[in-house]
Short mmCIF file of C-alpha atoms in Angstrom, two decimals:
data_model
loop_
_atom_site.label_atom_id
_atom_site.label_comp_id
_atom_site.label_asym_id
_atom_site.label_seq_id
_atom_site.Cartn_x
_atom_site.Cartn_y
_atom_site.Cartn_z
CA UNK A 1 27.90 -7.75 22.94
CA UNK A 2 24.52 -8.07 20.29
CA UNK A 3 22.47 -8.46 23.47
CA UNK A 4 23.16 -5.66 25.62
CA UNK A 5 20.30 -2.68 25.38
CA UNK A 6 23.15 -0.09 25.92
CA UNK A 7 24.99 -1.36 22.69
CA UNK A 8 25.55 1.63 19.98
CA UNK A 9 27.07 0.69 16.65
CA UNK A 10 29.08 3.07 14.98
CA UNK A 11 27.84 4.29 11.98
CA UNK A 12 29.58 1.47 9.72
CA UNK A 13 28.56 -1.00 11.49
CA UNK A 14 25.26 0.09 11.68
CA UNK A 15 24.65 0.58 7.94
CA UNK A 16 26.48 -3.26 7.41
CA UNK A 17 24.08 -4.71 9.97
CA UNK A 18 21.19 -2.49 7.82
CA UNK A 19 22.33 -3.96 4.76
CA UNK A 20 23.13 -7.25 5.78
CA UNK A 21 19.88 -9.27 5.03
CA UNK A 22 19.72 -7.65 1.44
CA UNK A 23 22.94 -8.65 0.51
CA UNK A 24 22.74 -12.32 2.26
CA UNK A 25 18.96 -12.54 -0.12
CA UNK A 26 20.54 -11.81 -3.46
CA UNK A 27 23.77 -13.99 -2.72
CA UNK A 28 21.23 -16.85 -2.41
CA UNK A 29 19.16 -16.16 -4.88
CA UNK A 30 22.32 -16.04 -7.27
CA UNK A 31 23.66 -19.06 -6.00
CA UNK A 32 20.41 -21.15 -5.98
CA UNK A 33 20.23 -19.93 -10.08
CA UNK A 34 23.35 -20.43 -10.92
CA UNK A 35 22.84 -23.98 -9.33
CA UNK A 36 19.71 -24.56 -11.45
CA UNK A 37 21.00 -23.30 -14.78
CA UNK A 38 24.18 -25.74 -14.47
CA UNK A 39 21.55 -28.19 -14.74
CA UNK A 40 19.38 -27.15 -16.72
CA UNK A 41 20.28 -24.02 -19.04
CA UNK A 42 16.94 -22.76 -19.87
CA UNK A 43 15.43 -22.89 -16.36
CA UNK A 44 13.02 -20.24 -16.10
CA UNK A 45 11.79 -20.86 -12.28
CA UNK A 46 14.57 -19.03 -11.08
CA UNK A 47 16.21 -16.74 -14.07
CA UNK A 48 19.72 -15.58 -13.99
CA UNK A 49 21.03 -11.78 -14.27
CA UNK A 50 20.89 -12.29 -18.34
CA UNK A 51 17.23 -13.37 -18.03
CA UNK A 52 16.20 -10.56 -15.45
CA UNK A 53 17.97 -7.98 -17.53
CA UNK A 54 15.67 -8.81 -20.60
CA UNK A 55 12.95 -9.58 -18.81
CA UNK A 56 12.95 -5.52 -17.24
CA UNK A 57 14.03 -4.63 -20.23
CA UNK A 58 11.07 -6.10 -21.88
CA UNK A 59 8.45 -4.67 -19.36
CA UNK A 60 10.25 -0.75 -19.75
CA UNK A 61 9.89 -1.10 -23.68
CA UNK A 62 7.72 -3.49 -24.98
CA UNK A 63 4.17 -2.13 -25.17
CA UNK A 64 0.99 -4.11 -23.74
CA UNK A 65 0.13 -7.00 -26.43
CA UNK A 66 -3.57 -5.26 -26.35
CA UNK A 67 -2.56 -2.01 -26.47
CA UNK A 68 -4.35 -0.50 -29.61
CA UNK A 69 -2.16 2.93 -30.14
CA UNK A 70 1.48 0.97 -29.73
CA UNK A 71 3.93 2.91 -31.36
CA UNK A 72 6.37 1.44 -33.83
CA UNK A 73 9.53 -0.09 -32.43
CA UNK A 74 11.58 1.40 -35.25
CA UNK A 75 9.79 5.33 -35.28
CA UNK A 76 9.03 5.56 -31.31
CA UNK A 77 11.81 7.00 -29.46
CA UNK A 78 12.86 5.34 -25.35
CA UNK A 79 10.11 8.16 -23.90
CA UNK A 80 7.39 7.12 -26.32
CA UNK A 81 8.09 3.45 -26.06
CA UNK A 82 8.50 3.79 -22.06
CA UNK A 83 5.13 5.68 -22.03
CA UNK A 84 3.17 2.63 -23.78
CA UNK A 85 5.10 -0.16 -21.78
CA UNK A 86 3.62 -2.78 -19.90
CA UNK A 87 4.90 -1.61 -16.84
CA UNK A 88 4.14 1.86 -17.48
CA UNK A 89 0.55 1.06 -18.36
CA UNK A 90 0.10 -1.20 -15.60
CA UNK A 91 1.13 0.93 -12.74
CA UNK A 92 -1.29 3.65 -13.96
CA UNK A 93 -3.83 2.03 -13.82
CA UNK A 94 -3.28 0.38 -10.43
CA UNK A 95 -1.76 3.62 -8.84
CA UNK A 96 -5.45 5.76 -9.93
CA UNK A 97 -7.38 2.84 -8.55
CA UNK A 98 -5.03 2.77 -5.51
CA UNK A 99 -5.26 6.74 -5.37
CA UNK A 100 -9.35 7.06 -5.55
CA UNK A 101 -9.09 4.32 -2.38
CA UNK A 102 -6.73 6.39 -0.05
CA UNK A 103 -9.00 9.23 -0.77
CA UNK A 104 -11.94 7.19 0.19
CA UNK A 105 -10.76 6.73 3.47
CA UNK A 106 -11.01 9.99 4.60
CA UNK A 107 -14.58 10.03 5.30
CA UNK A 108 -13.48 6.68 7.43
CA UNK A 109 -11.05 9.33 9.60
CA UNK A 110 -14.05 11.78 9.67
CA UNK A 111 -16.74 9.09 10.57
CA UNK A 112 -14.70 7.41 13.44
CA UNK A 113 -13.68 10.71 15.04
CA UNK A 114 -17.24 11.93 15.33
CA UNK A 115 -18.40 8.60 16.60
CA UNK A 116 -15.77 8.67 19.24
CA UNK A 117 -16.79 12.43 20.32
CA UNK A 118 -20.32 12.75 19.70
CA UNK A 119 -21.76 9.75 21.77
CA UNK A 120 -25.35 10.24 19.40
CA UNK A 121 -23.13 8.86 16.70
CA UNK A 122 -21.31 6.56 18.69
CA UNK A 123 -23.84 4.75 19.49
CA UNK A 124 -26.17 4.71 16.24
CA UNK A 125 -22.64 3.49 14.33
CA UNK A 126 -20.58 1.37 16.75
CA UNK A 127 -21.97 -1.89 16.90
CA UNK A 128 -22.65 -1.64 13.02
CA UNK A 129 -19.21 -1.03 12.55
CA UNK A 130 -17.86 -3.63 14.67
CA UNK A 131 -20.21 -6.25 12.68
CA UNK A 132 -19.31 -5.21 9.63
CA UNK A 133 -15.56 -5.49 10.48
CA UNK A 134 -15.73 -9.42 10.58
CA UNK A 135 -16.07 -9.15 7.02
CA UNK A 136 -14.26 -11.21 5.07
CA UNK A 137 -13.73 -8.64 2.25
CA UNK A 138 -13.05 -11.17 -0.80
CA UNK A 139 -16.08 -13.20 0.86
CA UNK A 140 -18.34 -10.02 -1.20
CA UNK A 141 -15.68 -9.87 -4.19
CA UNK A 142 -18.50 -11.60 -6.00
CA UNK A 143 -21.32 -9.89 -4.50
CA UNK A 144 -19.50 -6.62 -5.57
CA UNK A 145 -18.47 -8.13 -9.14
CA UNK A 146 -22.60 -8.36 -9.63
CA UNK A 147 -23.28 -5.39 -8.13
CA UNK A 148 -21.20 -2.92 -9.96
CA UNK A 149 -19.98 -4.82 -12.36
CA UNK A 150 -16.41 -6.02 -13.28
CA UNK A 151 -14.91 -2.67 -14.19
CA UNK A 152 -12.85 -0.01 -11.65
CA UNK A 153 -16.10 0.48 -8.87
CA UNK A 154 -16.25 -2.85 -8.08
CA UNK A 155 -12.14 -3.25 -6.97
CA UNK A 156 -12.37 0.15 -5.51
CA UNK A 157 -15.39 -0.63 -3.49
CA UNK A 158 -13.80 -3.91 -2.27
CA UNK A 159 -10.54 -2.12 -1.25
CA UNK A 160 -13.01 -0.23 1.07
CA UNK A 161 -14.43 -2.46 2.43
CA UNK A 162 -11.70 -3.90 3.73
CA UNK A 163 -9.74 -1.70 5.14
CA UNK A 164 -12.37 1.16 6.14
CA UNK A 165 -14.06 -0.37 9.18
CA UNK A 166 -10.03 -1.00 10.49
CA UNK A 167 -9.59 2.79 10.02
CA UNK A 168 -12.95 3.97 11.32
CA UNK A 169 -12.41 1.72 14.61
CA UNK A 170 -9.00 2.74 14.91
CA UNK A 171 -9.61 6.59 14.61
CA UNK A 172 -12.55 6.02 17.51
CA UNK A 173 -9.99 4.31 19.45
CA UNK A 174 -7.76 7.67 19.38
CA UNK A 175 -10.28 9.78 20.01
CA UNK A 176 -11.51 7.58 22.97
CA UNK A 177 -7.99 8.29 24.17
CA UNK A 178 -7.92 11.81 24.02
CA UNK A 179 -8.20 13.19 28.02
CA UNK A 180 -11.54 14.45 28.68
CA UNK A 181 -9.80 17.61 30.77
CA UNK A 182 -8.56 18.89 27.44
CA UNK A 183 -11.62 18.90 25.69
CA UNK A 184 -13.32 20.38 29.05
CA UNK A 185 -10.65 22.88 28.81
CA UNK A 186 -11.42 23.87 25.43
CA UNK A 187 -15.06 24.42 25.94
CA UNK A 188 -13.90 26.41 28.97
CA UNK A 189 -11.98 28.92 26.70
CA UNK A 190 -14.57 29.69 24.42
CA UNK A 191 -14.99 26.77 21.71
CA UNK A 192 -17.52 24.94 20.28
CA UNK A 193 -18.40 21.53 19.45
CA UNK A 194 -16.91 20.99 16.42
CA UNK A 195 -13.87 23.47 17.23
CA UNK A 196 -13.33 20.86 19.65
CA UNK A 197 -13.60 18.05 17.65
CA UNK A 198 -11.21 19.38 14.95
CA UNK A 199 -9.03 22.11 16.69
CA UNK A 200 -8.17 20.21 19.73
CA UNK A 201 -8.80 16.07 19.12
CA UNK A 202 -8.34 15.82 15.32
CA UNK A 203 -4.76 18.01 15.59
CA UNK A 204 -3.76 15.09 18.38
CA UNK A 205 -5.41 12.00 16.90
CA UNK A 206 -3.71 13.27 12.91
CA UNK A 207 -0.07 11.96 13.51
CA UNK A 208 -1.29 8.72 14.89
CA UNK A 209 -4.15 8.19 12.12
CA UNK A 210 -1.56 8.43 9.58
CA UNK A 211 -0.20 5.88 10.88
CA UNK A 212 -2.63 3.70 11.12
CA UNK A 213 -3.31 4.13 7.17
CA UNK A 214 0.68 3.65 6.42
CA UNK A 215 0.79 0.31 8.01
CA UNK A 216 -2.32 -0.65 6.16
CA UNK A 217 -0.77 0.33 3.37
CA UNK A 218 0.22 -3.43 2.23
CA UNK A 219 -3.80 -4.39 2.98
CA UNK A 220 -4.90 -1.71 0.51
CA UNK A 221 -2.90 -3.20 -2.22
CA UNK A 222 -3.83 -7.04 -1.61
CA UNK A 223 -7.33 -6.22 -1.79
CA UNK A 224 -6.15 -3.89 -5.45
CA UNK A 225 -4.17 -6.92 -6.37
CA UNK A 226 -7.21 -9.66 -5.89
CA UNK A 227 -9.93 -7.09 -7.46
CA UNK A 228 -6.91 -7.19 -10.23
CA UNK A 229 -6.27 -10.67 -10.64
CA UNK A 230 -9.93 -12.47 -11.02
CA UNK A 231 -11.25 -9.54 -13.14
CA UNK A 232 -9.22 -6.58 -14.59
CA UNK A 233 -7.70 -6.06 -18.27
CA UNK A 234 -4.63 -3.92 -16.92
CA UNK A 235 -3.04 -3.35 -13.59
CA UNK A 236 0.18 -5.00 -12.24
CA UNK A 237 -1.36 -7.46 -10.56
CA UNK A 238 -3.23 -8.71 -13.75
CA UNK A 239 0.29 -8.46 -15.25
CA UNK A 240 1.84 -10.41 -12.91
CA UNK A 241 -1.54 -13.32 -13.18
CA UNK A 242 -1.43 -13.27 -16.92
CA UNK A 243 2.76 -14.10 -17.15
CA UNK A 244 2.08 -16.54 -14.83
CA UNK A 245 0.20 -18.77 -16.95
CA UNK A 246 4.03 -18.61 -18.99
CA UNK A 247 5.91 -18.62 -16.49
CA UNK A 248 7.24 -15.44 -17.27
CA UNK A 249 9.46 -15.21 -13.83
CA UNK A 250 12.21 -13.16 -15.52
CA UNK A 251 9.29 -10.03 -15.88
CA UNK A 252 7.47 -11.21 -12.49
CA UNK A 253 10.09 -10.79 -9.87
CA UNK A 254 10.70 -7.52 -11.78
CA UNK A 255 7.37 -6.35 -11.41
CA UNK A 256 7.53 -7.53 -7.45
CA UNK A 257 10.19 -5.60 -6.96
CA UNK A 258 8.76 -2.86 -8.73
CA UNK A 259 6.11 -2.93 -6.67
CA UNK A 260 7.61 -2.84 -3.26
CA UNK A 261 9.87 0.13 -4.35
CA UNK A 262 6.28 2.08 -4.98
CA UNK A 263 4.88 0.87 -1.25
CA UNK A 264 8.11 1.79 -0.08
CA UNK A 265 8.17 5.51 -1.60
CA UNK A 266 4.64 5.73 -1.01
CA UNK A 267 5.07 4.95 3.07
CA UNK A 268 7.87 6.82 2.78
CA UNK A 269 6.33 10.46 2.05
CA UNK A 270 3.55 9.42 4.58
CA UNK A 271 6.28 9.24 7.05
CA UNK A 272 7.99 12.86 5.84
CA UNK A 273 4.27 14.21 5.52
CA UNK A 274 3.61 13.33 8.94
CA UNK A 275 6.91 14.89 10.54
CA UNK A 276 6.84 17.94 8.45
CA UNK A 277 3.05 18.36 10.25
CA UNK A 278 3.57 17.28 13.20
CA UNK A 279 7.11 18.05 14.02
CA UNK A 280 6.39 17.38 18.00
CA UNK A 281 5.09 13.48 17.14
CA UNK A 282 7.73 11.58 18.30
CA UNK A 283 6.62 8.19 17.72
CA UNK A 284 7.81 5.82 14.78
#
């Protein structure tokens, strides 16, 4: 039986059932195109395998149209030619603006365990926090766009914004949670404030921190993507905005795809970062 909590598929099973939903998508998909291009051959809402094939093709080789040190087509070789692609090009550029705002939230990990252990700091940051996480972050996209400008501060800074208070709050929460008889113990044995903070709470609050930035992983790149989209010259979501206008779908669903394989690698070595740390955390 499918409902029963002691049910255990065997190991074919279970990778079918895994694999099901993937397989079911792309059968429609298929079906739905094939469908439309009966009709109309030149449909580009929904491209076929031919279209999708050029269309990745054409994102791996062709360089960016405003790309001033393109190689030649006929003198480049594949590495050159891959190495001034669109695609190429793009995800740079999103994946350093992406990088400088994971390392920005560190502070937001320091900050919210100190405010959850040091009640001076609690209480001078708390309620500020808690106001400033109503937010709407792209409600101050155009405050920030004056501010610092259109270039990289301005979608860094907004990719802060919204997501830091969420980690600050949630790193206070953990440390809220840690039981006060462990941190009593530790000042028992010898250590001091902040060898409490970070040999005793920060070593138990890590795991679940981590966490709490991979599942925000998704709201870290919608904020990139929106910075990207109204104001940016490169990045994979201006790609994606600028073929739009064409309805380029046979490089767009590409470049979604593309795009969820990086979230998915990148959430992935979170996950094997935090086991190989903290081989005792249990929870998924």
């Amino acid at each position: 039986m499918v409902f029963r909590i002691d049910a255990r598929p065997n190991r074919v099973t279970a990778w079918a059932l895994s694999w099901f939903l993937f397989a079911a998508g792309i059968a429609l998909y298929f079906n739905t195109s094939y469908a439309r291009h009966l009709e109309n051959p030149e449909d580009k809402v929904i491209p076929n395998l031919t279209q999708l094939a050029q269309g990745f093709t054409d994102a791996l080789l062709k360089p960016d149209g405003d790309a001033e040190a393109a190689p030649e087509a006929a003198n480049a070789s594949m590495a050159t030619r891959f190495l001034h692609s669109m695609l190429w090009t793009d995800t740079v550029a999103s994946a350093k603006r992406f990088g400088w705002s994971m390392l920005l939230l560190i502070p937001a990990v320091i900050l919210g365990l100190h405010m959850g252990l040091f009640p001076v700091v609690g209480q001078f940051f708390l309620r500020f926090i808690l106001f400033f996480d109503k937010i709407v972050a792209l409600s101050v996209l155009p405050i920030l766009f004056i501010a610092f400008g259109i270039d990289e501060l301005s979608k860094i800074m907004l990719i802060v914004i919204g997501v830091t208070p969420t980690i600050i709050l949630d790193t206070f929460n953990l440390t809220k949670s840690v039981p006060n008889e462990q941190i009593v113990k530790g000042f028992t044995l010898g250590a001091r404030d902040f060898g409490v903070a970070y040999r005793i709470v920060m070593k138990q609050i890590l795991p679940r921190v981590l966490n709490s930035i991979r599942l925000n992983l998704k709201a870290v790149m919608l904020f990139l993507f929106a910075g990207e989209m109204i104001a940016s010259q490169n990045g994979l979501a201006f790609r994606i905005a600028l073929l739009r206008r064409h309805m380029g779908m046979n490089v767009i669903i590409p470049y979604v795809i593309w795009i969820a394989l990086l979230l998915f690698l990148v959430d992935l070595a979170m996950r094997v970062l935090n086991r190989t740390l903290h081989p005792w955390f249990k929870e998924a």
